[in-house]
Short mmCIF file of C-alpha atoms and ligand atoms in Angstrom, two decimals:
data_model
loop_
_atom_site.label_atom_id
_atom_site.label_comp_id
_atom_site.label_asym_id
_atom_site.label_seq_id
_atom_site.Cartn_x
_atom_site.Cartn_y
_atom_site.Cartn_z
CA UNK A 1 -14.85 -2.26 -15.98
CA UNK A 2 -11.35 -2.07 -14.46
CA UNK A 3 -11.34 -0.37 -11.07
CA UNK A 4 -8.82 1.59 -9.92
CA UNK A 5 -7.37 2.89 -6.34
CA UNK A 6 -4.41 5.32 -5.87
CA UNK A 7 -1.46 5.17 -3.77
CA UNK A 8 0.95 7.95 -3.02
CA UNK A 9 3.83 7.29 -1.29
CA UNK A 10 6.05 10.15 0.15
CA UNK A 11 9.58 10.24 1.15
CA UNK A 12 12.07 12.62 2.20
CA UNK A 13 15.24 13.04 -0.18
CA UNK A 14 18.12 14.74 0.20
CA UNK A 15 20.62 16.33 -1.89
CA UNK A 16 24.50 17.77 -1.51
CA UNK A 17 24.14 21.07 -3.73
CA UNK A 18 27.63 21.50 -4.54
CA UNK A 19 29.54 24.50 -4.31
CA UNK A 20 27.92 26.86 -7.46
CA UNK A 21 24.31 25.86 -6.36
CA UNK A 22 25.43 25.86 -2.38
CA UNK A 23 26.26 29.43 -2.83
CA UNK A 24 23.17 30.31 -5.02
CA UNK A 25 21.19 28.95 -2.31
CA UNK A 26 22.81 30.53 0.76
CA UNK A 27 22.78 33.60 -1.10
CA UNK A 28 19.07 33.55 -1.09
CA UNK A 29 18.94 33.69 2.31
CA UNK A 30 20.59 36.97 2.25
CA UNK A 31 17.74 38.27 0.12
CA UNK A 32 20.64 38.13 -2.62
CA UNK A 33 20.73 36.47 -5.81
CA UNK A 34 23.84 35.15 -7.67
CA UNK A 35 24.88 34.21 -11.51
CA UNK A 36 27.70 32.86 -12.63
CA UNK A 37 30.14 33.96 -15.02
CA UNK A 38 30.80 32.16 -18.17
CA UNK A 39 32.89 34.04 -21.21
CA UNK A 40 30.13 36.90 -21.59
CA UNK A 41 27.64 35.49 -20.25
CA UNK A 42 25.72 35.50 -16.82
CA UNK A 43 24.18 32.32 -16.08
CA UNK A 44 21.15 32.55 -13.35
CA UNK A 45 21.01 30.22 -11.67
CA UNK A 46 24.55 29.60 -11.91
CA UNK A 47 26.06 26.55 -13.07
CA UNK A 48 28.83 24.74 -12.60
CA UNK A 49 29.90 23.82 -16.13
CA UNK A 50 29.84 26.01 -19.62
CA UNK A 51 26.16 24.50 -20.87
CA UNK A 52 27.83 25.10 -24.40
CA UNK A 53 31.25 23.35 -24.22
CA UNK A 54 31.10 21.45 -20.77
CA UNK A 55 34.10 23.58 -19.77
CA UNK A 56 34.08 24.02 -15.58
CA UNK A 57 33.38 27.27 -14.91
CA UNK A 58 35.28 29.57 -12.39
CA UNK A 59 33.59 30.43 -9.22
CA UNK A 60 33.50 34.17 -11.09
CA UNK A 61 30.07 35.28 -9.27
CA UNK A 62 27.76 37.99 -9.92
CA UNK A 63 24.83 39.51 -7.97
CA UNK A 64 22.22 39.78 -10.21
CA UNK A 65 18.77 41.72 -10.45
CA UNK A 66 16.44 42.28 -8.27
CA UNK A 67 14.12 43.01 -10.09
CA UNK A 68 13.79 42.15 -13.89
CA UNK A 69 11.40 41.74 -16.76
CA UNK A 70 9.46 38.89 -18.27
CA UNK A 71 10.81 37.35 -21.37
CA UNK A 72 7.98 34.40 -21.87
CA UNK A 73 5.24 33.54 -19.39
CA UNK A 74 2.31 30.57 -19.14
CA UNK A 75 -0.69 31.31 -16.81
CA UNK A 76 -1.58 29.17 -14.47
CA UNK A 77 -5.21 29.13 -13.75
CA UNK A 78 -6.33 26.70 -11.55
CA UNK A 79 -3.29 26.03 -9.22
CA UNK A 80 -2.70 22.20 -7.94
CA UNK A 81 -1.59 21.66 -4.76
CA UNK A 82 1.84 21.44 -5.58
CA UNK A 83 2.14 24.81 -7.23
CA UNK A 84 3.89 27.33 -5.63
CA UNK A 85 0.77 29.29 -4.76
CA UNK A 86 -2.57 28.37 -4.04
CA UNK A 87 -4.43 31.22 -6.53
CA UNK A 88 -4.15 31.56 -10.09
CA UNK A 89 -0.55 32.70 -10.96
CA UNK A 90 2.13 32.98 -13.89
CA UNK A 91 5.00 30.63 -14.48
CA UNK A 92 7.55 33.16 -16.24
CA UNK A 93 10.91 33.06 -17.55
CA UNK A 94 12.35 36.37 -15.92
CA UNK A 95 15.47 38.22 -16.99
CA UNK A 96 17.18 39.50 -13.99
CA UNK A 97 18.73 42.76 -14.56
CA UNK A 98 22.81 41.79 -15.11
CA UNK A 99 21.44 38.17 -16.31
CA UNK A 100 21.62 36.89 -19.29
CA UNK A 101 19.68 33.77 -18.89
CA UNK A 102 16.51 33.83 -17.72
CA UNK A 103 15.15 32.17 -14.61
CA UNK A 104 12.20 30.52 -14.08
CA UNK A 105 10.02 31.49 -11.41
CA UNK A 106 5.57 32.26 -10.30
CA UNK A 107 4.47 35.92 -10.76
CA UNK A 108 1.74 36.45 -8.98
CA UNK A 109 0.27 39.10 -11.04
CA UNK A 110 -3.68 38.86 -10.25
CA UNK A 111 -5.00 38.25 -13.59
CA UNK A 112 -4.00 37.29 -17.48
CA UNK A 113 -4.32 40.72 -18.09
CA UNK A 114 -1.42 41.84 -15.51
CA UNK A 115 1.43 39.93 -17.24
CA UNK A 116 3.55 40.64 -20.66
CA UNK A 117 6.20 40.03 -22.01
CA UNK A 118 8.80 42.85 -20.57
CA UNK A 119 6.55 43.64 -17.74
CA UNK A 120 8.92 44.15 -14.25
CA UNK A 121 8.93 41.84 -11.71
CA UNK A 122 10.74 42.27 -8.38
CA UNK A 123 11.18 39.23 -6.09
CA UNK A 124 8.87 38.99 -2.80
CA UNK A 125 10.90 36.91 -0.41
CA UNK A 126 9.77 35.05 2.64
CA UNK A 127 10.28 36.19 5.65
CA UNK A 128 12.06 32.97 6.83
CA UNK A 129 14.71 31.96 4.50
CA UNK A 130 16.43 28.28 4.19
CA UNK A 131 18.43 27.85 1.15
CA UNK A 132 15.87 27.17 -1.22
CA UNK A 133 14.37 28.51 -4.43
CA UNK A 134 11.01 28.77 -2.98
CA UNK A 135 12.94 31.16 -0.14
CA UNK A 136 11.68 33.49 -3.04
CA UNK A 137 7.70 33.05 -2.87
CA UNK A 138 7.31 34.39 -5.99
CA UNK A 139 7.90 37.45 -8.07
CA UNK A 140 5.68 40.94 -8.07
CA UNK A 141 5.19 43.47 -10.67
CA UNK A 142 6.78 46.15 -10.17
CA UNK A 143 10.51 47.57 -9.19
CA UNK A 144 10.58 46.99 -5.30
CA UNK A 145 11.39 43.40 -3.62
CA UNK A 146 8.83 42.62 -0.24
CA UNK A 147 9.39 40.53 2.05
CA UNK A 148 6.40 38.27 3.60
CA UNK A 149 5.57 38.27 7.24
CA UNK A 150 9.04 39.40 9.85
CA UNK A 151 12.52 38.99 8.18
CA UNK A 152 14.47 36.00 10.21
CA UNK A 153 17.73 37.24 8.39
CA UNK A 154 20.34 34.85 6.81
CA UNK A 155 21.72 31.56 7.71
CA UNK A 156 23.73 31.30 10.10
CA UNK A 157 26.05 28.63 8.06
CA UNK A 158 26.57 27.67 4.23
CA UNK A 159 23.86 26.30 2.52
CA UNK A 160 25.53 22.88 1.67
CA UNK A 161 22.22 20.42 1.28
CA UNK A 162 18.44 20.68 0.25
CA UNK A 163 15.84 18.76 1.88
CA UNK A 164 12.26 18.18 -0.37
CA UNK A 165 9.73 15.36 0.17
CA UNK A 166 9.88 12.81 -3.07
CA UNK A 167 5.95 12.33 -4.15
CA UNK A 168 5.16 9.39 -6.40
CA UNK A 169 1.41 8.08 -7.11
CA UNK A 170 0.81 4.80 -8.30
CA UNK A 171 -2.73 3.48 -10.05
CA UNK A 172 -3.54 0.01 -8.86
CA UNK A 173 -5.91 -2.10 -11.09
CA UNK A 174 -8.21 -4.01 -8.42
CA UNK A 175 -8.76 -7.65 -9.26
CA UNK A 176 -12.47 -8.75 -9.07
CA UNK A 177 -11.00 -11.08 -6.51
CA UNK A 178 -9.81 -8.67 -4.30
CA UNK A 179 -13.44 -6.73 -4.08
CA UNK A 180 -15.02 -10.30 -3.07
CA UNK A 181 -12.44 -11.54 -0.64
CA UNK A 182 -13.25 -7.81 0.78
CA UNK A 183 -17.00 -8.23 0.82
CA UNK A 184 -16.59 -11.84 2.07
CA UNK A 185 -14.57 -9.80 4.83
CA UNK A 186 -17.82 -7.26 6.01
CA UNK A 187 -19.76 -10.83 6.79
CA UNK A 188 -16.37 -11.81 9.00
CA UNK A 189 -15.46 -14.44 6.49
CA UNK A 190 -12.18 -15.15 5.57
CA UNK A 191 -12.09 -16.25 1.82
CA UNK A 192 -9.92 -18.38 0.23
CA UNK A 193 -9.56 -19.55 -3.77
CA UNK A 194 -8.08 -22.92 -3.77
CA UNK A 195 -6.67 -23.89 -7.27
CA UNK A 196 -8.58 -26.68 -8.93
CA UNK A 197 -5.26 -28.10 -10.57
CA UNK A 198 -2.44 -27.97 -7.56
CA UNK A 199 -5.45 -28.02 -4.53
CA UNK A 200 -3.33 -25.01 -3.19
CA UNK A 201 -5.11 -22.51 -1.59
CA UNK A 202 -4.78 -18.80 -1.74
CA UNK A 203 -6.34 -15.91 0.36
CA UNK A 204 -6.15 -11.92 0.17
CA UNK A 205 -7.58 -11.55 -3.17
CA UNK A 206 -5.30 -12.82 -5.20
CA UNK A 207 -7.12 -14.06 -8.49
CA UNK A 208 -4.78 -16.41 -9.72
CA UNK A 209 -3.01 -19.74 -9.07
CA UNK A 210 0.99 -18.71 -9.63
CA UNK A 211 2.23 -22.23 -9.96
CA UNK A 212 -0.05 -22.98 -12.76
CA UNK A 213 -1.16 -19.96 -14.58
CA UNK A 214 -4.79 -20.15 -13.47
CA UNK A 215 -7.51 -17.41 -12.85
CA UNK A 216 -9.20 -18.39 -9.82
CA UNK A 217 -13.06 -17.26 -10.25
CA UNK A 218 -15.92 -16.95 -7.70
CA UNK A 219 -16.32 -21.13 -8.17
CA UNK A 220 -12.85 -21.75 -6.45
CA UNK A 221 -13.75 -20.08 -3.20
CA UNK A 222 -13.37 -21.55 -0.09
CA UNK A 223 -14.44 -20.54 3.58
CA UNK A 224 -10.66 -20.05 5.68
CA UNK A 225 -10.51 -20.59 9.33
CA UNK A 226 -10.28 -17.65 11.79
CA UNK A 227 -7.73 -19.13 14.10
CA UNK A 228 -4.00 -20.01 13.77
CA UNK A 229 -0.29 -19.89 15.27
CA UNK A 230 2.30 -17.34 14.93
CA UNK A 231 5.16 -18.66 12.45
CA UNK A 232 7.24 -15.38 12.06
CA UNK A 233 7.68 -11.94 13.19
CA UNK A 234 9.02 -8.72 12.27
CA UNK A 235 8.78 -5.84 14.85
CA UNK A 236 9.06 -2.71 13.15
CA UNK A 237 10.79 0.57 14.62
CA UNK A 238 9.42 3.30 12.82
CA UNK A 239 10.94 6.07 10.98
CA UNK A 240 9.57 9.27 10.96
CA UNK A 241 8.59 9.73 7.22
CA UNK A 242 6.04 12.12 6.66
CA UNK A 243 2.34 10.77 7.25
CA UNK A 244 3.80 8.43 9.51
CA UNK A 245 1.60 7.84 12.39
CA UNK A 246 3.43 4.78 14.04
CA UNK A 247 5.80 6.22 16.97
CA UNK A 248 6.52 3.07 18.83
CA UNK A 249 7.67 -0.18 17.48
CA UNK A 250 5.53 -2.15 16.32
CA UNK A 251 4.92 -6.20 15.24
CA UNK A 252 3.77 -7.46 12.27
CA UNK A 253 2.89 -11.48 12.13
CA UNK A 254 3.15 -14.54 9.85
CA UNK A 255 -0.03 -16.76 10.89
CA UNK A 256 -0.22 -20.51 9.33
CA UNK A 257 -4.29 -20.66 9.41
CA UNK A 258 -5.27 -24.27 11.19
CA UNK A 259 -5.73 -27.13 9.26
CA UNK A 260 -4.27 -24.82 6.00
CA UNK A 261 -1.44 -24.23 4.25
CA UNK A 262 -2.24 -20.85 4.45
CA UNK A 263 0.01 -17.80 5.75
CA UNK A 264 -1.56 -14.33 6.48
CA UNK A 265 1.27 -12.40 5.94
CA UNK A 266 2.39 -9.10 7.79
CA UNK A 267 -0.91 -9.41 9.92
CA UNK A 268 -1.29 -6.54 12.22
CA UNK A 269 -1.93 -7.75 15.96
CA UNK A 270 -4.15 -6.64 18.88
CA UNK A 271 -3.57 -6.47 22.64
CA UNK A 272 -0.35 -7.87 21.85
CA UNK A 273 2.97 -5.95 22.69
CA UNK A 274 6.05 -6.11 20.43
CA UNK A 275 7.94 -7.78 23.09
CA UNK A 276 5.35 -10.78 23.76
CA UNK A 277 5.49 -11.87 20.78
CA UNK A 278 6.57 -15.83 19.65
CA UNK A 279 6.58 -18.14 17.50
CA UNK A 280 3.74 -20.57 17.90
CA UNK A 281 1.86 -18.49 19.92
CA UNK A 282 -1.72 -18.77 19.12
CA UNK A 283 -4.14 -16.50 17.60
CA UNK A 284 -7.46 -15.43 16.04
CA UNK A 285 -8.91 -12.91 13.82
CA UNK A 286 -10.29 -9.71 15.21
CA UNK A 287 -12.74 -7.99 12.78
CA UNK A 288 -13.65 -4.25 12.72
CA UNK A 289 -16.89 -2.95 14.05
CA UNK A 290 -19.02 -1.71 11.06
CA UNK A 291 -18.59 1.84 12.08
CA UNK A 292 -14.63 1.19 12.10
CA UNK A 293 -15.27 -0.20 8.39
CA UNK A 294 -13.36 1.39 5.38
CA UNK A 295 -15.58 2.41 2.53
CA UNK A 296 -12.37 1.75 0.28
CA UNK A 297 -11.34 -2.12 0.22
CA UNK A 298 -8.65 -3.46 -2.22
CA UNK A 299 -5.11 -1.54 -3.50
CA UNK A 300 -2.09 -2.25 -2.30
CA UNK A 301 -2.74 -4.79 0.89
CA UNK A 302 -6.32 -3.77 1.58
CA UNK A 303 -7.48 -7.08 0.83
CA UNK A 304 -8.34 -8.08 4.35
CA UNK A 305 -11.02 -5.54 4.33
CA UNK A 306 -12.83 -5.94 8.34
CA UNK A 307 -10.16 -7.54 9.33
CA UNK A 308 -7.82 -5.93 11.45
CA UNK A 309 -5.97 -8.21 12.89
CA UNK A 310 -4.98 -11.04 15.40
CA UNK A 311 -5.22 -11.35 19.26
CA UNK A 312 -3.67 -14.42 21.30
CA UNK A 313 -6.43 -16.77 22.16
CA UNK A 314 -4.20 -17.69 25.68
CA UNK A 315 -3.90 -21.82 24.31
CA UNK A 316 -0.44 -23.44 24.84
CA UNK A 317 1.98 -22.59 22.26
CA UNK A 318 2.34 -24.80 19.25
CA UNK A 319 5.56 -26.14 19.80
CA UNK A 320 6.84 -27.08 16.07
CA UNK A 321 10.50 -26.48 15.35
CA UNK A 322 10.10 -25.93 11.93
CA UNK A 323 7.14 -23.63 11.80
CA UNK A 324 9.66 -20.50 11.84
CA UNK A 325 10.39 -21.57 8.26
CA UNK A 326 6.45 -21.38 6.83
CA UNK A 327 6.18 -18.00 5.18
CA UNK A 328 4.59 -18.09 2.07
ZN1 ZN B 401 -2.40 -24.38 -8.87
#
């Protein structure tokens, strides 16, 4: 069976809000919150064109609410983590009082039993506000707005862009290849599949020949050496994105294995500083202690398994003027 391992990459986005939802959002802040005009109606949140006819609307605001009543609501009861609270809760479609559109928003009413449709629900804000919905926590039965923890009062400028972290998870199938070449790694062997059409030779996992089409099964492997020379470099300066733990740059390595045609690419490297680095410097493979082993092999580049990188070996430089150009 097909195994699987999950990635999730995060990255911070931001967005211009415009000048409808820029004023929604400062408004918030203010423990206020706006709709727009549109013939008779009063759109919350405001927009910035007629949803019927497309028609831009005029900046004709309206403070809306409080407090208002449920129209429709779903109940929510086993909250993930990126629900707006961590107990069971109510996503509801609330009427603000002067709205006639309803907003979406959590009520955290307790149970099932606590919600209907018409009950009132007054906002409870936080108590440090930045220009976004969630500047509301959530709404509360009941007539009176609260306010969570100390009130930091409004911003101090316009509300002109909102910051969120983008989330995206990705399922990876694992080839079988990948799992051996990680095994092969816990014995500090470095496998290779060499194709038995084109005699090239792969490493990392990778099942398959590219040139020719081929699946490369557990017959095609090959025993890699653990030393080789530096052919290309990148040294990385990295950027603060959340779950970043790199805060100085950093190198990552091409290394042609000897007597190969095989590149290790972006090869992490040990007791080796960013600025030392050079081509045709010479190298071998460092692999982790069992205790530093990760029960999780394979995924996106966790085909090296134990090992964890490359350390100079102090031998002359390979001087070779074209090995800059070996890659791939
Ligand atoms: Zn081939």
């Amino acid at each position: 069976m097909t195994r699987f391992v999950a990635s999730t990459i995060t990255f911070p986005y931001q967005r211009s809000l415009g000048p409808v939802v820029g004023a929604f959002m400062t408004a918030l802040t203010e423990r206020r919150i706006l709709g727009i005009r549109s013939g008779d109606d009063v759109l919350v949140p405001p927009m910035e064109w007629d949803p019927a006819t497309g028609a831009e609307l005029t900046h004709d605001f309206v403070e809306v609410g409080p407090a208002g009543a449920v129209i429709s609501w779903t109940w929510v009861p086993v909250p993930s983590e990126q629900h707006p609270l961590n107990r069971p809760f109510a996503f509801a479609l609330i009427q603000l009082d002067g709205a006639t559109t309803p907003l979406l928003h959590a009520v955290d009413a307790g149970s099932a039993e606590s919600i209907s449709d018409g009950t009132r629900v007054a906002p409870r804000w936080r108590g440090t506000r930045v220009g976004r919905i969630d500047d509301i926590v959530c709404f509360v039965p009941g007539e009176t707005p609260e306010t969570d923890g100390e009130d930091t009062g409004p911003a101090t400028e316009p509300v002109e862009r909102m910051l969120y972290n983008a989330s995206i998870t990705y399922r990876n199938p694992v080839p079988d290849a990948t799992d051996r070449a990680v095994a092969a790694s816990k014995e500090r062997r470095l496998l290779g599949l060499r194709c038995p059409t084109c005699q090239r030779v792969f490493a990392g996992g990778r099942g398959y020949c590219s040139v020719d089409a081929l699946e490369l099964g557990p017959d095609c492997e090959v025993e890699l050496p653990h030393t080789g020379t530096i052919t290309n470099y990148s040294i990385v300066t990295p950027v603060q994105y959340p779950g970043q733990t790199e805060t100085e740059p950093f190198v990552r390595v091409f290394v042609l294995l000897d007597d190969t045609d095989v590149i290790i690419p972006y090869a992490a490297v040990i007791d080796l500083p960013a600025d030392e680095v050079r081509v045709g410097q010479r190298v071998s493979a460092v692999w982790a202690s069992p205790a530093e082993e990760l029960d999780e092999g394979g995924g996106m580049g966790g085909a090296w398994g134990a090992l964890i990188g490359w350390i100079p070996t102090g031998e002359p430089d390979v001087d070779q003027p074209d090995l800059v150009n070996r890659i791939f």
